[in-house]
mmCIF file of C-alpha atoms (C1' of nucleotides) in Angstrom:
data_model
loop_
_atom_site.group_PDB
_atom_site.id
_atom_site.type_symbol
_atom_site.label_atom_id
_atom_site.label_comp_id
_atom_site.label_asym_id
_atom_site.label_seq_id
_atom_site.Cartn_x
_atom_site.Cartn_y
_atom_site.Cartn_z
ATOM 1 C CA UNK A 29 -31.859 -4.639 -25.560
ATOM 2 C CA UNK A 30 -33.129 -3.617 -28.571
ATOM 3 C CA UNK A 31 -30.984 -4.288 -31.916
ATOM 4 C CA UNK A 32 -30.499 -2.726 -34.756
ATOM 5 C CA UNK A 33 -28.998 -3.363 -38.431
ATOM 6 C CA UNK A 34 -26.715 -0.969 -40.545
ATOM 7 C CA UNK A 35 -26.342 -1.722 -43.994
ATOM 8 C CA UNK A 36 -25.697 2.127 -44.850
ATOM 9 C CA UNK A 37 -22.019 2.450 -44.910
ATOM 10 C CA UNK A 38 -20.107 5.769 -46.160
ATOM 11 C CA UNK A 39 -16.367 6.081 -45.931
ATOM 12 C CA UNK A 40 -13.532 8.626 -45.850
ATOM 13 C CA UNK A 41 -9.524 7.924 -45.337
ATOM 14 C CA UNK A 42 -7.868 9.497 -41.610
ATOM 15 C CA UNK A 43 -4.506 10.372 -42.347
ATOM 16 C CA UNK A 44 -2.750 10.357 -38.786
ATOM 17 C CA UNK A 45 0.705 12.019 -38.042
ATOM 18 C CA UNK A 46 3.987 10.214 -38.287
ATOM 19 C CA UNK A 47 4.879 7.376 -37.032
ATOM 20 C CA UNK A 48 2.185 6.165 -36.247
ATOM 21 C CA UNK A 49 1.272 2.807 -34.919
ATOM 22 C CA UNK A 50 -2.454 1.301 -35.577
ATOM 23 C CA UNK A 51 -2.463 -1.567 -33.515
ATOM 24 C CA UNK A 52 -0.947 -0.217 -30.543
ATOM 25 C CA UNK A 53 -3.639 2.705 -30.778
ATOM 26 C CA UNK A 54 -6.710 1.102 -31.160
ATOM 27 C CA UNK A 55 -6.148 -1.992 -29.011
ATOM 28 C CA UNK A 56 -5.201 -1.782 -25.503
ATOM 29 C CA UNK A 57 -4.626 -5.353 -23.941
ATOM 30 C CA UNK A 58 -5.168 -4.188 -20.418
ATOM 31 C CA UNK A 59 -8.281 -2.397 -20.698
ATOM 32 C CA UNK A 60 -10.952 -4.991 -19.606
ATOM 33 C CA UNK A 61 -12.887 -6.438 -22.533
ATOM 34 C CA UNK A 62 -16.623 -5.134 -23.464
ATOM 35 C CA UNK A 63 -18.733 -5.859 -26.265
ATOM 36 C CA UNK A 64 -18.760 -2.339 -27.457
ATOM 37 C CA UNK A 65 -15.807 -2.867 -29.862
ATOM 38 C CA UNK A 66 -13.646 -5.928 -31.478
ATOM 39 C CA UNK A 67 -10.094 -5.634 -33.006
ATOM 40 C CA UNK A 68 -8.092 -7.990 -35.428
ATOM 41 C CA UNK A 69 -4.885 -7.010 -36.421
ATOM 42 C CA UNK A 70 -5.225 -4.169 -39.116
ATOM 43 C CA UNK A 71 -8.942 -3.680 -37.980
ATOM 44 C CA UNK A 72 -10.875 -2.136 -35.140
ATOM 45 C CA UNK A 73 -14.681 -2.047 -35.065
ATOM 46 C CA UNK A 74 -16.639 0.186 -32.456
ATOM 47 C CA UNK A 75 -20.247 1.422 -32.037
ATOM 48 C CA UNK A 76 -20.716 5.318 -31.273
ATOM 49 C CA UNK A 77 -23.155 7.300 -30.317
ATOM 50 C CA UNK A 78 -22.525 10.589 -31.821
ATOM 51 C CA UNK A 79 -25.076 13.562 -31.312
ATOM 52 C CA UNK A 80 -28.224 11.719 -31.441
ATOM 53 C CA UNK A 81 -27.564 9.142 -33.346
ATOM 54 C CA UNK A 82 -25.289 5.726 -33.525
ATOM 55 C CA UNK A 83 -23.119 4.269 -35.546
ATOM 56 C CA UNK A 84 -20.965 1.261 -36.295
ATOM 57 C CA UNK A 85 -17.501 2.180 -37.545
ATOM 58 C CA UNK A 86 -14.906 0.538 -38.717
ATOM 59 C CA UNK A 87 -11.156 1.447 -38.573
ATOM 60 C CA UNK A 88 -8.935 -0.119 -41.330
ATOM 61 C CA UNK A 89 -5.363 0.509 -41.556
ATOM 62 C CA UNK A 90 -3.950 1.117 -44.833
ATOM 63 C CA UNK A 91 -0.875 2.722 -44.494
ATOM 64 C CA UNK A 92 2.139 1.738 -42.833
ATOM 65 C CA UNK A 93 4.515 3.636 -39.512
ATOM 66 C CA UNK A 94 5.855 6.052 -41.584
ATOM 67 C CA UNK A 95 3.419 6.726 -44.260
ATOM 68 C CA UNK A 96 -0.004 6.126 -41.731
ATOM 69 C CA UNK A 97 -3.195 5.729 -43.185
ATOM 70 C CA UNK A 98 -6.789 5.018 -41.619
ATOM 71 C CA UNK A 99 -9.893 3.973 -43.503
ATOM 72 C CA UNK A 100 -13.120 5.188 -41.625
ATOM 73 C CA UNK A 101 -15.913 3.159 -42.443
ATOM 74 C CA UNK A 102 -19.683 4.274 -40.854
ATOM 75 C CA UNK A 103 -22.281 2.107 -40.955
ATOM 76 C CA UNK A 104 -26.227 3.695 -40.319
ATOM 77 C CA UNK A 105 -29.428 3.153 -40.313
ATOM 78 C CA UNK A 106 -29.890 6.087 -42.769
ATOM 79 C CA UNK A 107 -27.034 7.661 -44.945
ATOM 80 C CA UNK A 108 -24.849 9.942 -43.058
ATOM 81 C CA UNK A 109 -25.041 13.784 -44.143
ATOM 82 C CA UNK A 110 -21.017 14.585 -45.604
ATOM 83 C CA UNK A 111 -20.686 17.307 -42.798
ATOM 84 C CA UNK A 112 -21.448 14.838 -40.147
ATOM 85 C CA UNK A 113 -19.625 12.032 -41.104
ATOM 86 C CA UNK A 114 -16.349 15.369 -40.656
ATOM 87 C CA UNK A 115 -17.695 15.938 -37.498
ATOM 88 C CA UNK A 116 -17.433 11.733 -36.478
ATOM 89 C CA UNK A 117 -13.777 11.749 -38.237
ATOM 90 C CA UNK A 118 -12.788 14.925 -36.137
ATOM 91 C CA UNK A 119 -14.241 13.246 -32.956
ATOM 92 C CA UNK A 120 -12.240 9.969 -33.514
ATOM 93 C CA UNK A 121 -8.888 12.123 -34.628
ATOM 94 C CA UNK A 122 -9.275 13.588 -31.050
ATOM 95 C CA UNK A 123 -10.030 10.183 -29.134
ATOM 96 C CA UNK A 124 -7.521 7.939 -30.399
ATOM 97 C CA UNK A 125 -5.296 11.603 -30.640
ATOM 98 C CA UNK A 126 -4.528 10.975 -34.206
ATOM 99 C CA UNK A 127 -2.927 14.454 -35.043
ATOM 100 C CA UNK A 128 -0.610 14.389 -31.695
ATOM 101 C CA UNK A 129 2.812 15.315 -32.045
ATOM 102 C CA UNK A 130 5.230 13.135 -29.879
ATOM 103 C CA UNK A 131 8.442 13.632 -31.548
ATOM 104 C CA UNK A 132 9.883 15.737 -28.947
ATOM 105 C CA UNK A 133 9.237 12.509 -26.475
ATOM 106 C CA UNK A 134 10.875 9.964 -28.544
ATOM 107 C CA UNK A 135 13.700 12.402 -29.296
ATOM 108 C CA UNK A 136 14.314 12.943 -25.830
ATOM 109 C CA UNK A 137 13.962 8.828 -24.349
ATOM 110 C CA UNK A 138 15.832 7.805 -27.562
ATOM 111 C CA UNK A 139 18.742 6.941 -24.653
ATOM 112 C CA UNK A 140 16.043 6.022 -21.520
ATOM 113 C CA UNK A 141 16.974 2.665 -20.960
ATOM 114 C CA UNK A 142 13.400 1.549 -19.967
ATOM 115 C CA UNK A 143 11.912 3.404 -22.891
ATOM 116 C CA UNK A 144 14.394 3.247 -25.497
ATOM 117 C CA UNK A 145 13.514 -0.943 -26.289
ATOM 118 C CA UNK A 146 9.592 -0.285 -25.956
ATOM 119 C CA UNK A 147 9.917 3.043 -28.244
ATOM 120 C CA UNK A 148 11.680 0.617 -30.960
ATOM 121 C CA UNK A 149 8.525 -1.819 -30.569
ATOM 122 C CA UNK A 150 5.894 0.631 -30.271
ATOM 123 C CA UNK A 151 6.672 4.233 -31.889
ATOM 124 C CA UNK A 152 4.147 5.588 -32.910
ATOM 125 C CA UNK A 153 1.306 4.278 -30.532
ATOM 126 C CA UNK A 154 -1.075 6.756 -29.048
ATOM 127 C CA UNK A 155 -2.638 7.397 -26.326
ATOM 128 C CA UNK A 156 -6.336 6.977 -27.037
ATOM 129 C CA UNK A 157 -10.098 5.752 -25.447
ATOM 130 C CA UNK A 158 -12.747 4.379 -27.089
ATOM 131 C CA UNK A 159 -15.490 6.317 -25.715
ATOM 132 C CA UNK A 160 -16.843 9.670 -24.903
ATOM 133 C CA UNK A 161 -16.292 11.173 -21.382
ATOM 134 C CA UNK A 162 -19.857 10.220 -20.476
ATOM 135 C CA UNK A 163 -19.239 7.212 -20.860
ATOM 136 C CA UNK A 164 -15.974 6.658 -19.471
ATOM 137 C CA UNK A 165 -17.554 8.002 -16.315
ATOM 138 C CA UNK A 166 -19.655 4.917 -16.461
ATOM 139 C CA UNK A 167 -16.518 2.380 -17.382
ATOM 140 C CA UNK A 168 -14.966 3.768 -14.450
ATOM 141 C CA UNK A 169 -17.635 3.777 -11.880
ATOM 142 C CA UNK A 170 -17.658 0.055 -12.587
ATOM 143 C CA UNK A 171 -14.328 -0.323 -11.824
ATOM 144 C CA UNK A 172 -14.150 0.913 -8.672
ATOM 145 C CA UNK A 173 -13.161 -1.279 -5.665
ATOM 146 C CA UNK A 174 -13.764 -4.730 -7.323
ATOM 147 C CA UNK A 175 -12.090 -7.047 -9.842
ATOM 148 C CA UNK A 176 -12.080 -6.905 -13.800
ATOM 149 C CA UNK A 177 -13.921 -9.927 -13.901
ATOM 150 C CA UNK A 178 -17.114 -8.451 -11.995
ATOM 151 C CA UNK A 179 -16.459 -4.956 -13.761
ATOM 152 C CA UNK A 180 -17.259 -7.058 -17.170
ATOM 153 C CA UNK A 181 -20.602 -8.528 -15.611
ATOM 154 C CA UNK A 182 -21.534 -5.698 -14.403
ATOM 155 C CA UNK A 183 -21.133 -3.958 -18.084
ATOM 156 C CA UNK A 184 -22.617 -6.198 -19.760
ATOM 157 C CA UNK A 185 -25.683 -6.250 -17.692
ATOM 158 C CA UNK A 186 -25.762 -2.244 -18.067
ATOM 159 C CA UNK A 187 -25.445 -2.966 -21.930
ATOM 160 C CA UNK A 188 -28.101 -5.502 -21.744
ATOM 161 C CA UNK A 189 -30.878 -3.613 -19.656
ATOM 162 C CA UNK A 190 -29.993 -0.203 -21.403
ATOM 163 C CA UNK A 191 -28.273 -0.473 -24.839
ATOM 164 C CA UNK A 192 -28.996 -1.221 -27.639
ATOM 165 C CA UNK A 193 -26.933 -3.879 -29.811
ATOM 166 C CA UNK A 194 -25.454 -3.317 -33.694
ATOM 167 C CA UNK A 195 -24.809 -5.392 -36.339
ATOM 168 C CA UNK A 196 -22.700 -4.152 -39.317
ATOM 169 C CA UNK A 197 -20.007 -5.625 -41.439
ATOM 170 C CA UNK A 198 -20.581 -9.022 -39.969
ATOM 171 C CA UNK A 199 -20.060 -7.748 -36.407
ATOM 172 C CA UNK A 200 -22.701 -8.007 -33.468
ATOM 173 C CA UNK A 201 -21.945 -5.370 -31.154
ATOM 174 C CA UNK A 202 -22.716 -3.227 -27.600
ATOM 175 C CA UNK A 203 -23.875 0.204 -28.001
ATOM 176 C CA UNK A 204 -24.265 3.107 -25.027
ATOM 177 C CA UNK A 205 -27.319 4.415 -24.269
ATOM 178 C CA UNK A 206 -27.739 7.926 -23.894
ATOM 179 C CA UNK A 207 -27.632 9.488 -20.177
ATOM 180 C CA UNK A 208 -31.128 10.265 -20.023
ATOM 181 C CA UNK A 209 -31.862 6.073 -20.069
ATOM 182 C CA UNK A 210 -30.442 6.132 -17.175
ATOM 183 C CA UNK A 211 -31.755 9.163 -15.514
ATOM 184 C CA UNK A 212 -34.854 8.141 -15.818
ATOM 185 C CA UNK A 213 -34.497 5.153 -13.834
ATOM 186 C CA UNK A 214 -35.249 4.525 -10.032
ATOM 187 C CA UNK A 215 -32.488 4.059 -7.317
ATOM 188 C CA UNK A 216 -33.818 0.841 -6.493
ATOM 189 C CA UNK A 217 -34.143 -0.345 -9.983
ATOM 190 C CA UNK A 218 -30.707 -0.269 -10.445
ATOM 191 C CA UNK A 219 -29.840 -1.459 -7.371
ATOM 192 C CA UNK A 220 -31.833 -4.706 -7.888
ATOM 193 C CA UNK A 221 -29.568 -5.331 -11.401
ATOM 194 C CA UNK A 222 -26.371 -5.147 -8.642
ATOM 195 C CA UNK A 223 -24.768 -2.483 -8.974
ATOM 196 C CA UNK A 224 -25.283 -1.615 -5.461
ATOM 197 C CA UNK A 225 -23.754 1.488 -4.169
ATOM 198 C CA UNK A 226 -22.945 2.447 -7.916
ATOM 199 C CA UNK A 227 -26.705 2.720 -8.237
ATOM 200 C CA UNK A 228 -26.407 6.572 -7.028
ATOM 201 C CA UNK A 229 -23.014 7.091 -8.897
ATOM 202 C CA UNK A 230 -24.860 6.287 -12.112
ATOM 203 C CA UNK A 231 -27.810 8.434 -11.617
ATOM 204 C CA UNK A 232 -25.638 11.292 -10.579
ATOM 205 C CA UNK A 233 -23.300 11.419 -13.316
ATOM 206 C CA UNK A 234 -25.928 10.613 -15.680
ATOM 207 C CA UNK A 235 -28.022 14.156 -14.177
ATOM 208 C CA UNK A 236 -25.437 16.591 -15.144
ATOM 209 C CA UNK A 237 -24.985 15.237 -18.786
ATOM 210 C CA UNK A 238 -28.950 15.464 -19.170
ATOM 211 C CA UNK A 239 -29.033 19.257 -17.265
ATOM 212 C CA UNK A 240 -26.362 20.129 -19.941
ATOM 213 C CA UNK A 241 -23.800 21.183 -16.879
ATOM 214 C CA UNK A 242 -21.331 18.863 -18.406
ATOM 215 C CA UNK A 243 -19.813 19.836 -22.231
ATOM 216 C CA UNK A 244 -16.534 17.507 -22.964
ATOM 217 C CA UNK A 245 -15.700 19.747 -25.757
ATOM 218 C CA UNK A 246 -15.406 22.910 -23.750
ATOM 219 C CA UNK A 247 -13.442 21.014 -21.137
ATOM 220 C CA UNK A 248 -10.653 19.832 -23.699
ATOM 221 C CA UNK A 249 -9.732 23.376 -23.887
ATOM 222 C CA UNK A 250 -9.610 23.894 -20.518
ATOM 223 C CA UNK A 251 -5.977 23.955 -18.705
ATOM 224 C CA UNK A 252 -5.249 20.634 -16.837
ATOM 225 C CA UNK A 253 -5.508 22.126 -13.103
ATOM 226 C CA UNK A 254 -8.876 23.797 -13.828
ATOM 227 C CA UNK A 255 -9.895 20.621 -15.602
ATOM 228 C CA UNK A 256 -8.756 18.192 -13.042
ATOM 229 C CA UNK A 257 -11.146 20.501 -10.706
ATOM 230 C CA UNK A 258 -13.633 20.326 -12.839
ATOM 231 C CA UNK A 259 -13.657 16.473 -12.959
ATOM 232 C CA UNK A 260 -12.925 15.942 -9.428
ATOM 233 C CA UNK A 261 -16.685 17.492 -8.716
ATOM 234 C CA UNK A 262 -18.284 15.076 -10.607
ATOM 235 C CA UNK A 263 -19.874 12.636 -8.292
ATOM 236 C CA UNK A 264 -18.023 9.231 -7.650
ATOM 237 C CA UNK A 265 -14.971 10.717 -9.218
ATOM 238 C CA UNK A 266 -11.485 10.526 -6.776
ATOM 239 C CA UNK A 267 -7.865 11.104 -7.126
ATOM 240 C CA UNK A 268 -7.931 7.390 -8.348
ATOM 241 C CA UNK A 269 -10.821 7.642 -11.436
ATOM 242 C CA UNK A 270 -9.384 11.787 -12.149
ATOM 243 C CA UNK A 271 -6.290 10.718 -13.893
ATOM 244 C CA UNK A 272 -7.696 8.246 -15.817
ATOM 245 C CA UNK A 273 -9.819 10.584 -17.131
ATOM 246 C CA UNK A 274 -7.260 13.423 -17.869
ATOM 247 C CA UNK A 275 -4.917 10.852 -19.434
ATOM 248 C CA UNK A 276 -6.760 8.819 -21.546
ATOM 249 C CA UNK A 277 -9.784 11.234 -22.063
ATOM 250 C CA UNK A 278 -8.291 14.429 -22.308
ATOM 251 C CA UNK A 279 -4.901 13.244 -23.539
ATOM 252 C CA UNK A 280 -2.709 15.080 -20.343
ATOM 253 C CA UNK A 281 0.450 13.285 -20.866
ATOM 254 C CA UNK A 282 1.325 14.389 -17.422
ATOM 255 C CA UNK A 283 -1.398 13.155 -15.178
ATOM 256 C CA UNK A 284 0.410 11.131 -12.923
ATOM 257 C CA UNK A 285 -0.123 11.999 -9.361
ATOM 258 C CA UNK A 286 -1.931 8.899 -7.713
ATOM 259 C CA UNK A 287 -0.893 5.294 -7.479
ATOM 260 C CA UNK A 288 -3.537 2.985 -6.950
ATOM 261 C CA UNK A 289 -2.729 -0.448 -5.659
ATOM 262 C CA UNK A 290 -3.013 -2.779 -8.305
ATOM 263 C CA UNK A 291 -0.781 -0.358 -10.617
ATOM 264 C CA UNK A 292 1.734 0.468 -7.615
ATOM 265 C CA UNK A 293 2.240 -3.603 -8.093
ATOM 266 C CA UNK A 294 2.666 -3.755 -11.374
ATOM 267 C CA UNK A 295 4.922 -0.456 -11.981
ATOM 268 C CA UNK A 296 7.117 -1.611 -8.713
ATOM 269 C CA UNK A 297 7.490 -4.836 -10.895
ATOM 270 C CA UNK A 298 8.311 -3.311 -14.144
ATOM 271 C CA UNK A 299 10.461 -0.164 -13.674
ATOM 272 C CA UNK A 300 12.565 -2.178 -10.334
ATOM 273 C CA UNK A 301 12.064 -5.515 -10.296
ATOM 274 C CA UNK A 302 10.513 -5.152 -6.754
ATOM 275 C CA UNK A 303 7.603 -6.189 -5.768
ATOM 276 C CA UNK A 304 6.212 -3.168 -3.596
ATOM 277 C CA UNK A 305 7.816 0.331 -4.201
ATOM 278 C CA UNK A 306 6.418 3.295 -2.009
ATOM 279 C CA UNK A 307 3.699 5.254 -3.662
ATOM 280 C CA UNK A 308 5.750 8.238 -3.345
ATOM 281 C CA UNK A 309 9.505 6.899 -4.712
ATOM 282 C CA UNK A 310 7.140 5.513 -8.031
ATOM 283 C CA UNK A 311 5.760 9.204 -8.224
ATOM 284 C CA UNK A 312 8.806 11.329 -7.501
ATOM 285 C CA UNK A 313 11.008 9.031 -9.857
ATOM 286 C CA UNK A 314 9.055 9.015 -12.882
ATOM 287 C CA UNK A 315 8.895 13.012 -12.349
ATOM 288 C CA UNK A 316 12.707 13.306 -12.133
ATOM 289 C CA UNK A 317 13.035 11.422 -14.958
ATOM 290 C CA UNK A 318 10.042 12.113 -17.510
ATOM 291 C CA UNK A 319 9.123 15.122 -16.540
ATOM 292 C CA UNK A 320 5.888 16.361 -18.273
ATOM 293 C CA UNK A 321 5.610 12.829 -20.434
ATOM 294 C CA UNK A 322 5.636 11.023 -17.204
ATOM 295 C CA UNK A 323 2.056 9.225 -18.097
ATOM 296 C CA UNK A 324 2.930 8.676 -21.415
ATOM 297 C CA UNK A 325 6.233 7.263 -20.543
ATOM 298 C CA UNK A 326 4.139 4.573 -17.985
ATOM 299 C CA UNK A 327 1.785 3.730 -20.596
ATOM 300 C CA UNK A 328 4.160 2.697 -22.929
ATOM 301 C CA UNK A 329 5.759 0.816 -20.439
ATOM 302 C CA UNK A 330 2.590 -0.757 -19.312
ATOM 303 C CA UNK A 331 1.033 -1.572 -22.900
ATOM 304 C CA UNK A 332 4.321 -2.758 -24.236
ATOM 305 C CA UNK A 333 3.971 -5.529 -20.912
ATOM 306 C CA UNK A 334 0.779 -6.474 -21.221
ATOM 307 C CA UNK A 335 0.904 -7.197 -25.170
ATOM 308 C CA UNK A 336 3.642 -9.276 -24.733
ATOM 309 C CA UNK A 337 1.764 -10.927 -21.210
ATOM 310 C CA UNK A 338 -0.785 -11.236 -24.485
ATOM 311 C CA UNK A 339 1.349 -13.590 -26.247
ATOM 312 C CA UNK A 340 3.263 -14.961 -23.807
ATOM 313 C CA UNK A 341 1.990 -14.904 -20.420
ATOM 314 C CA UNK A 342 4.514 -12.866 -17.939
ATOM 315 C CA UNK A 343 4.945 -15.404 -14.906
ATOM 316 C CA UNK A 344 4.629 -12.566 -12.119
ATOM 317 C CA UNK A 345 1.870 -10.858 -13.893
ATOM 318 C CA UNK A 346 -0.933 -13.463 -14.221
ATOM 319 C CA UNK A 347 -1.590 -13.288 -10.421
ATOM 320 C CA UNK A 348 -2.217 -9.432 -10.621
ATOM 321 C CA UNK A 349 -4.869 -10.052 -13.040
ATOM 322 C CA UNK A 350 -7.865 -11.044 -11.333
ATOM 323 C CA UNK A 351 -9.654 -12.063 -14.339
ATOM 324 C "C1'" DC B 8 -19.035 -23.155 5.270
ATOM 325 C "C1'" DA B 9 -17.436 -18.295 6.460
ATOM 326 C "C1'" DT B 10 -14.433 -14.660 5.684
ATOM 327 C "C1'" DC B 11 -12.221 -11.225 2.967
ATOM 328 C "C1'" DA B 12 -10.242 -8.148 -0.314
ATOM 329 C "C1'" DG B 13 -10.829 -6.398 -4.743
ATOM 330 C "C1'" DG B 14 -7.899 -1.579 -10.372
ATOM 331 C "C1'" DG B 15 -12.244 3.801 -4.522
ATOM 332 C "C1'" DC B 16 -15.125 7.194 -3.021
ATOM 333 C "C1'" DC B 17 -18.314 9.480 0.048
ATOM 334 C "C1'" DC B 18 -19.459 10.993 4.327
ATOM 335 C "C1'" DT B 19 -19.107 11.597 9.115
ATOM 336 C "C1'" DG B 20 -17.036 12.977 13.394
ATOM 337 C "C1'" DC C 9 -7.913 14.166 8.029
ATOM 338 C "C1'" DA C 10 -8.740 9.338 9.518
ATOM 339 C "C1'" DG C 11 -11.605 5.676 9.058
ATOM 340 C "C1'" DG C 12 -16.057 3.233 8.564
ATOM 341 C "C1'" DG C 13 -19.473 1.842 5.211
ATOM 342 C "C1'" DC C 14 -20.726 0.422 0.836
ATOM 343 C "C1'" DC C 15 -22.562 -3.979 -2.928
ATOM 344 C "C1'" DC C 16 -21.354 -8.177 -4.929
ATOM 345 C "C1'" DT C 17 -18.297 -12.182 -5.917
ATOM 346 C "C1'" DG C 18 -14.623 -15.219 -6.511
ATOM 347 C "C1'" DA C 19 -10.792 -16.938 -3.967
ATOM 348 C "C1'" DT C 20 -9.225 -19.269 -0.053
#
DNA sequence: CATCAGGGCCCTG
DNA sequence: CAGGGCCCTGAT
């Protein structure tokens, strides 16, 4: 891994909608940790790579729920051109959906009696990823069919063969490589770093981002049905990997449709107290009653659990954790 | 020590 | 459309 050091820093303030909640947007307690980004309370580093280049950036909140302010700081090796440094604010609006307008959900939960005490702790979070859809392709082909703690190795070892690291503001950090690193390597290559049948999931998803065949911004505009199709033909990608995507990439506050086992758990826990809850009941019930927020509803639900599992570890949760 | 499932998906029959 | 195979690893 090759690293680098940014010195070059240029800023401009984000002004997000509304309430709006920093640390519940930028951190995520259950998403598995990786050395791409660090938070502290008030501040959330993260390496990008942004057209050709990468970055360091910095987010620092300044304002407060009702009166929400961001400041964007971009470290580089060379000084960032005005229009680009727009372009990198635009892209992180979108990601961490800093201009979304959820007032219609918390006017209408104001009285759900699941959602009404995590809307008082958490108005104003969003729903937001870290990453672009390349390489959320890659988080989630290495989370398929094995535990968080081996999805971190094998990360890290992707990061360490094929990124490149960044320090700025006093912060060592992970960057992505761009596809074509990993297009250019052999089958077998990867396979001898582990990764074993994610080897070919990895070179094929890398292939259509290099052959220009994938283009994230043209698929944000695309209706959620056609997108979902879209996604679904992208190799390695199931009804378990597509909602993910639609959710937390594209921002489809509906895309609730499959139930994978580890979240069938933990949703059976949290909305009934059971411990197992057919897939369907969990799917027909939070259609009845969230309608087209449905996701959203859940991840509230779900990040509201696992910051307080953060602070104070919930007894039947540590066990679904395979950490 | 051996066995097995783990935050799925592809492919075959 | 059901079910076997896939890679590695930590848990048991």
């Amino acid at each position: 891994m090759n690293s680098l050091f940014f010195e070059t820093c240029s800023e401009t303030m984000i002004f997000p909608t509304a309430p709006f909640n920093f640390d519940g947007t930028v951190h995520k307690p259950d998403y598995f940790p990786s050395t791409d980004n660090a938070y502290a309370v008030g501040y959330y580093w993260q390496t990008v790579r942004f057209g050709e280049e990468l970055y360091g950036t910095k987010l620092t909140n300044e304002g407060s729920l009702y009166s929400p302010a961001i400041r964007l700081s971009v470290y580089s090796e060379r000084p960032i051109k005005t229009e680009t440094l727009m372009n990198l604010k635009e892209e992180i609006e979108y990601r961490f959906d800093l201009k979304a307008d959820l007032s219609k959900f918390y006017e209408q939960f104001s009285n759900d009696l699941l959602l009404a005490p995590v809307l008082e702790r958490w108005i104003g979070m969003r729903d937001s990823t870290n990453v672009s859809l390349y390489e959320f392709l890659v988080i989630a082909t290495v989370l398929q069919n094995t535990t968080v703690r081996r999805s971190v190795q094998m990360m890290e070892t992707l990061f360490k063969y094929y990124g490149t690291q960044i320090s700025f503001d006093d912060k060592v950090l992970s960057a992505f490589w761009p596809p074509i690193i990993i297009h250019g390597e052999k089958e077998e290559t990867l396979r001898a770093l582990k990764f074993g049948y994610r080897a070919k999931t990895l070179l094929r998803q890398s292939e259509i981002f290099v052959n220009g065949k994938m283009d994230e911004r043209i698929l944000r505009s695309l209706a959620t049905d056609q997108l979902k199709e879209k996604l679904l033909e992208i190799y390695g990608i199931g009804p378990a990997s597509v909602w993910y995507l639609l959710f937390q990439v594209f921002k489809r506050y509906d895309a609730f449709e499959y139930v994978s086992p580890w979240e069938q758990k933990i949703f059976s826990q949290l909305i009934y107290g059971e411990e197992l809850v057919d897939s369907k009941t969990l799917l027909n019930d939070a259609e009845k009653r969230w309608g087209p927020w449905k996701m959203l509803a859940l991840h509230y639900l779900f990040e509201d659990l696992f910051w307080k599992h953060e602070k104070d570890p919930v007894s039947w949760l540590s066990p679904l954790i395979h950490l």
